[in-house]
Amino acid sequence: VATAQMRVAATGGGDDVAVLWQVPTSRATDGTPARGNPTARLTSHADSISMVRYNTAGTLLATAGLDGKLCVFTVEGEHVATCEGPGGGCEWLTWHPRGDVLLCGCEDFTAWMFNAKDGLCMNVFSGHSNAVGCGKFTRDGKRILTGASDTSVRLWDPRTAACLSTLQGGATSAGAFHEGDVLCCDDALPADVPSDAGVEPTRLCISGGAEGLVYLSDVSRGSSFGAMTGGHENGYSVEVVAFPPTPVGAATAPAPRFAASAGTDGKLVVWDVERTSE
């Protein structure tokens, strides 16, 4: 489900169809919640729709499908572009924070970046050895972050598609990083800008995994600070992680004090980042 400007919404499902809805602005006359009205059915996909997202301006809608395509529409449902290329299903998509550029992660171990206006591929990010299950543009828009079922998180240069650093887990990581699928990740704005020598600024990353652990890392240097302790129950996965919102237009910000995670154990955990504990 996605919404734009609190007036329209989009949903996608296993029937291969995305539906646009008019969001009601008031309750029904009897005081109960009003029902939204469907305004369009989008049938451009040939397999289940895994995600729907509006751009930052709320003027374009993108849908990702397990048919390996992204489709772009106006808010009214007019088709704008189709982005094709991945050899497997697209598991997620996200928009660049300041432009009409799309990023998606795929079952074929790759991530793809597209121009949303014409559907042209801008870059392919190859290096993971399993499905790329989560990812995003960093908050300053200058880097890309991906997490995969190969127990790793990678930082990429969107212009060159070069992998800048890797946080690698697995059985040999001795608990220093995830030992199962990485399901979610987020980053914080860097505290400083790149130096004249081109040294990458510190970029805090929080990630959650199928093993139920949350890790805090400096993804710029591929350095994990270890698991954050005392949060989720063993045997349940962590599905969402997030740092607090940052000021609009900011290029840098002090390190965040808190972070949050949500898991299939039914818990929403708020973490003290400075202590890496609940």
mmCIF file of C-alpha atoms in Angstrom:
data_model
loop_
_atom_site.group_PDB
_atom_site.id
_atom_site.type_symbol
_atom_site.label_atom_id
_atom_site.label_comp_id
_atom_site.label_asym_id
_atom_site.label_seq_id
_atom_site.Cartn_x
_atom_site.Cartn_y
_atom_site.Cartn_z
ATOM 1 C CA VAL A 1 0.000 0.000 0.000
ATOM 2 C CA ALA A 2 1.204 3.529 -0.804
ATOM 3 C CA THR A 3 -0.382 6.972 -0.482
ATOM 4 C CA ALA A 4 0.275 10.334 -2.123
ATOM 5 C CA GLN A 5 -0.641 13.705 -0.605
ATOM 6 C CA MET A 6 -3.241 11.945 1.601
ATOM 7 C CA ARG A 7 -5.771 11.997 -1.241
ATOM 8 C CA VAL A 8 -4.977 8.928 -3.368
ATOM 9 C CA ALA A 9 -3.712 5.452 -2.530
ATOM 10 C CA ALA A 10 -2.439 2.448 -4.454
ATOM 11 C CA THR A 11 -2.488 -1.257 -3.631
ATOM 12 C CA GLY A 12 -0.975 -4.263 -5.366
ATOM 13 C CA GLY A 13 -1.643 -7.949 -4.923
ATOM 14 C CA GLY A 14 -1.231 -11.540 -5.950
ATOM 15 C CA ASP A 15 -3.772 -11.105 -8.742
ATOM 16 C CA ASP A 16 -1.121 -9.189 -10.757
ATOM 17 C CA VAL A 17 -3.204 -5.984 -10.556
ATOM 18 C CA ALA A 18 -2.579 -2.610 -8.923
ATOM 19 C CA VAL A 19 -5.624 -0.589 -7.893
ATOM 20 C CA LEU A 20 -5.806 3.189 -7.431
ATOM 21 C CA TRP A 21 -8.140 4.532 -4.764
ATOM 22 C CA GLN A 22 -9.643 7.874 -3.850
ATOM 23 C CA VAL A 23 -8.992 8.382 -0.139
ATOM 24 C CA PRO A 24 -12.135 9.552 1.716
ATOM 25 C CA THR A 25 -11.761 12.896 3.449
ATOM 26 C CA SER A 26 -14.479 12.394 6.038
ATOM 27 C CA ARG A 27 -16.361 9.697 7.915
ATOM 28 C CA ALA A 28 -19.616 8.200 6.745
ATOM 29 C CA THR A 29 -22.839 9.866 7.902
ATOM 30 C CA ASP A 30 -23.278 7.244 10.641
ATOM 31 C CA GLY A 31 -19.792 8.032 12.029
ATOM 32 C CA THR A 32 -18.114 4.864 10.764
ATOM 33 C CA PRO A 33 -14.963 5.047 8.622
ATOM 34 C CA ALA A 34 -15.819 5.865 5.007
ATOM 35 C CA ARG A 35 -14.894 3.416 2.256
ATOM 36 C CA GLY A 36 -12.408 4.463 -0.403
ATOM 37 C CA ASN A 37 -13.498 4.373 -4.039
ATOM 38 C CA PRO A 38 -11.362 2.551 -6.647
ATOM 39 C CA THR A 39 -10.552 4.839 -9.568
ATOM 40 C CA ALA A 40 -8.381 2.659 -11.822
ATOM 41 C CA ARG A 41 -7.084 -0.903 -12.274
ATOM 42 C CA LEU A 42 -3.535 -1.191 -13.613
ATOM 43 C CA THR A 43 -2.926 -4.465 -15.443
ATOM 44 C CA SER A 44 0.609 -4.062 -16.799
ATOM 45 C CA HIS A 45 2.150 -6.938 -14.812
ATOM 46 C CA ALA A 46 2.081 -10.671 -15.562
ATOM 47 C CA ASP A 47 2.833 -11.820 -12.014
ATOM 48 C CA SER A 48 2.223 -10.768 -8.413
ATOM 49 C CA ILE A 49 2.938 -7.155 -7.493
ATOM 50 C CA SER A 50 5.489 -7.062 -4.693
ATOM 51 C CA MET A 51 5.512 -3.323 -3.939
ATOM 52 C CA VAL A 52 3.901 0.003 -4.887
ATOM 53 C CA ARG A 53 5.473 3.396 -4.152
ATOM 54 C CA TYR A 54 4.850 7.053 -5.007
ATOM 55 C CA ASN A 55 7.744 9.398 -5.695
ATOM 56 C CA THR A 56 8.636 12.113 -3.187
ATOM 57 C CA ALA A 57 6.538 14.718 -4.995
ATOM 58 C CA GLY A 58 3.515 12.415 -5.105
ATOM 59 C CA THR A 59 3.183 12.814 -8.873
ATOM 60 C CA LEU A 60 4.262 9.363 -10.093
ATOM 61 C CA LEU A 61 3.497 5.821 -8.962
ATOM 62 C CA ALA A 62 5.818 2.845 -9.504
ATOM 63 C CA THR A 63 4.911 -0.829 -9.170
ATOM 64 C CA ALA A 64 7.321 -3.757 -8.851
ATOM 65 C CA GLY A 65 6.372 -7.238 -9.980
ATOM 66 C CA LEU A 66 7.619 -10.791 -9.712
ATOM 67 C CA ASP A 67 7.577 -10.748 -13.519
ATOM 68 C CA GLY A 68 10.860 -8.791 -13.332
ATOM 69 C CA LYS A 69 9.374 -5.437 -14.333
ATOM 70 C CA LEU A 70 8.795 -2.008 -12.838
ATOM 71 C CA CYS A 71 5.902 0.015 -14.243
ATOM 72 C CA VAL A 72 5.468 3.772 -13.816
ATOM 73 C CA PHE A 73 2.134 5.605 -13.900
ATOM 74 C CA THR A 74 0.734 9.060 -13.294
ATOM 75 C CA VAL A 75 -1.405 9.581 -10.194
ATOM 76 C CA GLU A 76 -4.463 9.163 -12.442
ATOM 77 C CA GLY A 77 -3.192 5.786 -13.721
ATOM 78 C CA GLU A 78 -1.825 6.748 -17.138
ATOM 79 C CA HIS A 79 1.109 4.540 -18.130
ATOM 80 C CA VAL A 80 4.430 6.429 -18.312
ATOM 81 C CA ALA A 81 7.161 3.792 -18.697
ATOM 82 C CA THR A 82 8.061 0.143 -18.214
ATOM 83 C CA CYS A 83 11.468 -0.743 -16.781
ATOM 84 C CA GLU A 84 12.722 -4.170 -17.884
ATOM 85 C CA GLY A 85 15.956 -6.153 -17.591
ATOM 86 C CA PRO A 86 16.125 -8.194 -14.368
ATOM 87 C CA GLY A 87 16.317 -11.953 -14.857
ATOM 88 C CA GLY A 88 14.182 -12.632 -11.795
ATOM 89 C CA GLY A 89 11.317 -11.139 -9.855
ATOM 90 C CA CYS A 90 11.641 -7.628 -8.415
ATOM 91 C CA GLU A 91 11.230 -7.938 -4.630
ATOM 92 C CA TRP A 92 11.124 -4.225 -3.770
ATOM 93 C CA LEU A 93 11.515 -0.753 -5.200
ATOM 94 C CA THR A 94 12.342 2.703 -3.919
ATOM 95 C CA TRP A 95 12.635 6.230 -5.328
ATOM 96 C CA HIS A 96 15.604 8.554 -5.177
ATOM 97 C CA PRO A 97 14.870 11.173 -2.473
ATOM 98 C CA ARG A 98 15.331 14.083 -4.887
ATOM 99 C CA GLY A 99 14.682 12.778 -8.373
ATOM 100 C CA ASP A 100 12.586 10.490 -10.553
ATOM 101 C CA VAL A 101 15.030 7.599 -10.424
ATOM 102 C CA LEU A 102 14.030 4.097 -9.333
ATOM 103 C CA LEU A 103 16.006 1.377 -7.576
ATOM 104 C CA CYS A 104 14.879 -2.239 -7.236
ATOM 105 C CA GLY A 105 16.290 -5.487 -5.845
ATOM 106 C CA CYS A 106 15.788 -8.805 -7.570
ATOM 107 C CA GLU A 107 15.733 -12.553 -7.176
ATOM 108 C CA ASP A 108 18.600 -12.860 -9.697
ATOM 109 C CA PHE A 109 21.084 -11.469 -7.095
ATOM 110 C CA THR A 110 21.206 -7.985 -8.655
ATOM 111 C CA ALA A 111 19.871 -4.470 -8.038
ATOM 112 C CA TRP A 112 18.857 -2.180 -10.908
ATOM 113 C CA MET A 113 18.561 1.601 -11.284
ATOM 114 C CA PHE A 114 16.181 3.095 -13.870
ATOM 115 C CA ASN A 115 15.127 6.481 -15.195
ATOM 116 C CA ALA A 116 11.439 6.529 -14.261
ATOM 117 C CA LYS A 117 10.482 8.910 -17.080
ATOM 118 C CA ASP A 118 11.622 6.703 -19.986
ATOM 119 C CA GLY A 119 12.297 3.298 -18.379
ATOM 120 C CA LEU A 120 15.943 3.236 -19.433
ATOM 121 C CA CYS A 121 18.400 1.317 -17.260
ATOM 122 C CA MET A 122 20.986 3.585 -15.653
ATOM 123 C CA ASN A 123 23.082 0.923 -13.880
ATOM 124 C CA VAL A 124 23.124 -2.674 -12.645
ATOM 125 C CA PHE A 125 24.673 -3.571 -9.288
ATOM 126 C CA SER A 126 26.157 -7.080 -9.269
ATOM 127 C CA GLY A 127 28.049 -8.715 -6.418
ATOM 128 C CA HIS A 128 25.557 -10.410 -4.110
ATOM 129 C CA SER A 129 25.361 -14.194 -4.240
ATOM 130 C CA ASN A 130 21.675 -14.514 -3.373
ATOM 131 C CA ALA A 131 18.412 -12.594 -3.738
ATOM 132 C CA VAL A 132 18.614 -8.871 -2.928
ATOM 133 C CA GLY A 133 15.793 -8.551 -0.423
ATOM 134 C CA CYS A 134 16.147 -4.939 0.733
ATOM 135 C CA GLY A 135 17.827 -1.697 -0.215
ATOM 136 C CA LYS A 136 17.573 2.062 -0.643
ATOM 137 C CA PHE A 137 19.276 5.227 -1.739
ATOM 138 C CA THR A 138 21.162 6.700 1.191
ATOM 139 C CA ARG A 139 19.511 9.733 2.764
ATOM 140 C CA ASP A 140 21.848 12.173 1.012
ATOM 141 C CA GLY A 141 21.105 10.434 -2.302
ATOM 142 C CA LYS A 142 24.795 9.872 -3.057
ATOM 143 C CA ARG A 143 25.092 6.146 -2.371
ATOM 144 C CA ILE A 144 23.030 2.949 -2.557
ATOM 145 C CA LEU A 145 22.608 0.426 0.241
ATOM 146 C CA THR A 146 21.514 -3.188 -0.383
ATOM 147 C CA GLY A 147 21.005 -6.237 1.814
ATOM 148 C CA ALA A 148 20.644 -9.803 0.616
ATOM 149 C CA SER A 149 20.002 -13.414 1.531
ATOM 150 C CA ASP A 150 23.780 -13.997 1.271
ATOM 151 C CA THR A 151 24.047 -12.454 4.796
ATOM 152 C CA SER A 152 25.682 -9.263 3.497
ATOM 153 C CA VAL A 153 25.035 -5.529 3.229
ATOM 154 C CA ARG A 154 26.781 -3.587 0.473
ATOM 155 C CA LEU A 155 27.402 0.103 -0.225
ATOM 156 C CA TRP A 156 27.478 1.159 -3.903
ATOM 157 C CA ASP A 157 28.389 4.157 -6.018
ATOM 158 C CA PRO A 158 25.268 4.798 -8.161
ATOM 159 C CA ARG A 159 27.274 6.473 -10.938
ATOM 160 C CA THR A 160 29.804 3.695 -11.508
ATOM 161 C CA ALA A 161 27.999 0.675 -9.968
ATOM 162 C CA ALA A 162 31.195 -0.008 -7.998
ATOM 163 C CA CYS A 163 30.814 -1.746 -4.649
ATOM 164 C CA LEU A 164 32.503 0.548 -2.119
ATOM 165 C CA SER A 165 32.309 -1.719 0.935
ATOM 166 C CA THR A 166 30.787 -4.977 2.170
ATOM 167 C CA LEU A 167 29.537 -6.108 5.555
ATOM 168 C CA GLN A 168 29.698 -9.894 5.284
ATOM 169 C CA GLY A 169 28.061 -12.308 7.696
ATOM 170 C CA GLY A 170 27.539 -16.034 7.601
ATOM 171 C CA ALA A 171 28.703 -18.977 9.665
ATOM 172 C CA THR A 172 32.309 -17.730 9.678
ATOM 173 C CA SER A 173 31.477 -14.240 10.977
ATOM 174 C CA ALA A 174 31.520 -15.457 14.607
ATOM 175 C CA GLY A 175 28.499 -13.339 15.462
ATOM 176 C CA ALA A 176 30.024 -10.117 14.144
ATOM 177 C CA PHE A 177 27.250 -9.811 11.547
ATOM 178 C CA HIS A 178 24.102 -11.561 10.346
ATOM 179 C CA GLU A 179 24.127 -15.329 10.009
ATOM 180 C CA GLY A 180 20.898 -15.407 7.989
ATOM 181 C CA ASP A 181 19.042 -13.417 5.353
ATOM 182 C CA VAL A 182 19.291 -9.623 5.691
ATOM 183 C CA LEU A 183 15.656 -8.480 5.492
ATOM 184 C CA CYS A 184 15.820 -4.728 6.108
ATOM 185 C CA CYS A 185 18.289 -1.860 6.377
ATOM 186 C CA ASP A 186 18.428 1.887 6.903
ATOM 187 C CA ASP A 187 21.128 4.541 7.027
ATOM 188 C CA ALA A 188 21.653 7.843 8.828
ATOM 189 C CA LEU A 189 22.907 11.048 7.242
ATOM 190 C CA PRO A 190 26.702 11.298 7.526
ATOM 191 C CA ALA A 191 28.029 13.666 10.179
ATOM 192 C CA ASP A 192 30.415 15.289 7.692
ATOM 193 C CA VAL A 193 30.918 15.663 3.952
ATOM 194 C CA PRO A 194 33.567 13.736 1.969
ATOM 195 C CA SER A 195 37.045 15.173 2.376
ATOM 196 C CA ASP A 196 39.038 16.695 -0.468
ATOM 197 C CA ALA A 197 40.972 13.438 -0.569
ATOM 198 C CA GLY A 198 37.769 11.576 -1.376
ATOM 199 C CA VAL A 199 37.601 9.704 1.920
ATOM 200 C CA GLU A 200 34.092 8.351 2.444
ATOM 201 C CA PRO A 201 32.347 9.859 5.501
ATOM 202 C CA THR A 202 31.124 7.623 8.292
ATOM 203 C CA ARG A 203 27.709 6.205 7.404
ATOM 204 C CA LEU A 204 25.813 4.497 10.197
ATOM 205 C CA CYS A 205 23.728 1.534 9.053
ATOM 206 C CA ILE A 206 21.150 -0.486 10.954
ATOM 207 C CA SER A 207 20.052 -3.865 9.596
ATOM 208 C CA GLY A 208 17.664 -6.602 10.639
ATOM 209 C CA GLY A 209 17.783 -10.272 9.806
ATOM 210 C CA ALA A 210 15.885 -13.525 9.601
ATOM 211 C CA GLU A 211 17.706 -14.760 12.710
ATOM 212 C CA GLY A 212 16.020 -12.045 14.753
ATOM 213 C CA LEU A 213 19.043 -9.827 15.358
ATOM 214 C CA VAL A 214 19.668 -6.130 14.704
ATOM 215 C CA TYR A 215 23.173 -4.902 13.875
ATOM 216 C CA LEU A 216 24.663 -1.415 13.944
ATOM 217 C CA SER A 217 27.541 -0.770 11.529
ATOM 218 C CA ASP A 218 29.735 1.779 9.810
ATOM 219 C CA VAL A 219 28.919 0.650 6.304
ATOM 220 C CA SER A 220 31.454 3.041 4.717
ATOM 221 C CA ARG A 221 34.280 1.028 6.222
ATOM 222 C CA GLY A 222 32.606 -2.376 6.303
ATOM 223 C CA SER A 223 32.843 -2.402 10.095
ATOM 224 C CA SER A 224 30.139 -3.893 12.340
ATOM 225 C CA PHE A 225 29.727 -2.714 15.921
ATOM 226 C CA GLY A 226 28.003 -5.994 16.755
ATOM 227 C CA ALA A 227 24.467 -7.089 17.526
ATOM 228 C CA MET A 228 22.157 -4.826 19.523
ATOM 229 C CA THR A 229 21.136 -6.839 22.559
ATOM 230 C CA GLY A 230 17.983 -7.347 24.596
ATOM 231 C CA GLY A 231 15.344 -6.716 21.945
ATOM 232 C CA HIS A 232 13.566 -9.351 19.889
ATOM 233 C CA GLU A 233 12.677 -12.933 20.769
ATOM 234 C CA ASN A 234 14.800 -15.772 19.434
ATOM 235 C CA GLY A 235 13.361 -17.512 16.404
ATOM 236 C CA TYR A 236 11.490 -14.476 15.051
ATOM 237 C CA SER A 237 12.664 -12.328 12.143
ATOM 238 C CA VAL A 238 13.215 -8.562 12.160
ATOM 239 C CA GLU A 239 11.191 -7.094 9.288
ATOM 240 C CA VAL A 240 11.680 -3.304 9.589
ATOM 241 C CA VAL A 241 14.461 -1.062 10.946
ATOM 242 C CA ALA A 242 14.653 2.735 10.904
ATOM 243 C CA PHE A 243 16.579 5.727 12.158
ATOM 244 C CA PRO A 244 14.564 8.895 12.942
ATOM 245 C CA PRO A 245 13.648 11.246 10.065
ATOM 246 C CA THR A 246 16.209 13.873 9.131
ATOM 247 C CA PRO A 247 15.629 17.547 8.217
ATOM 248 C CA VAL A 248 14.486 18.117 4.638
ATOM 249 C CA GLY A 249 17.386 19.205 2.451
ATOM 250 C CA ALA A 250 20.077 18.508 5.056
ATOM 251 C CA ALA A 251 23.370 17.084 3.756
ATOM 252 C CA THR A 252 24.807 16.183 7.147
ATOM 253 C CA ALA A 253 23.468 15.579 10.637
ATOM 254 C CA PRO A 254 24.742 14.479 14.058
ATOM 255 C CA ALA A 255 24.644 10.745 14.690
ATOM 256 C CA PRO A 256 21.120 9.694 15.693
ATOM 257 C CA ARG A 257 20.520 8.871 19.345
ATOM 258 C CA PHE A 258 17.801 6.286 18.741
ATOM 259 C CA ALA A 259 16.685 3.670 16.217
ATOM 260 C CA ALA A 260 13.686 1.351 16.003
ATOM 261 C CA SER A 261 12.963 -2.163 14.783
ATOM 262 C CA ALA A 262 9.834 -4.280 14.337
ATOM 263 C CA GLY A 263 9.712 -8.070 14.255
ATOM 264 C CA THR A 264 7.415 -11.018 13.773
ATOM 265 C CA ASP A 265 7.507 -11.472 17.561
ATOM 266 C CA GLY A 266 5.003 -8.600 17.704
ATOM 267 C CA LYS A 267 7.511 -6.198 19.257
ATOM 268 C CA LEU A 268 8.441 -2.663 18.279
ATOM 269 C CA VAL A 269 11.828 -2.052 19.908
ATOM 270 C CA VAL A 270 13.432 1.371 20.402
ATOM 271 C CA TRP A 271 17.221 1.212 20.678
ATOM 272 C CA ASP A 272 19.774 3.484 22.323
ATOM 273 C CA VAL A 273 22.282 3.764 19.481
ATOM 274 C CA GLU A 274 25.064 5.026 21.725
ATOM 275 C CA ARG A 275 24.822 1.938 23.920
ATOM 276 C CA THR A 276 23.659 -0.499 21.207
ATOM 277 C CA SER A 277 21.038 -1.817 23.624
ATOM 278 C CA GLU A 278 17.277 -1.648 24.121
#
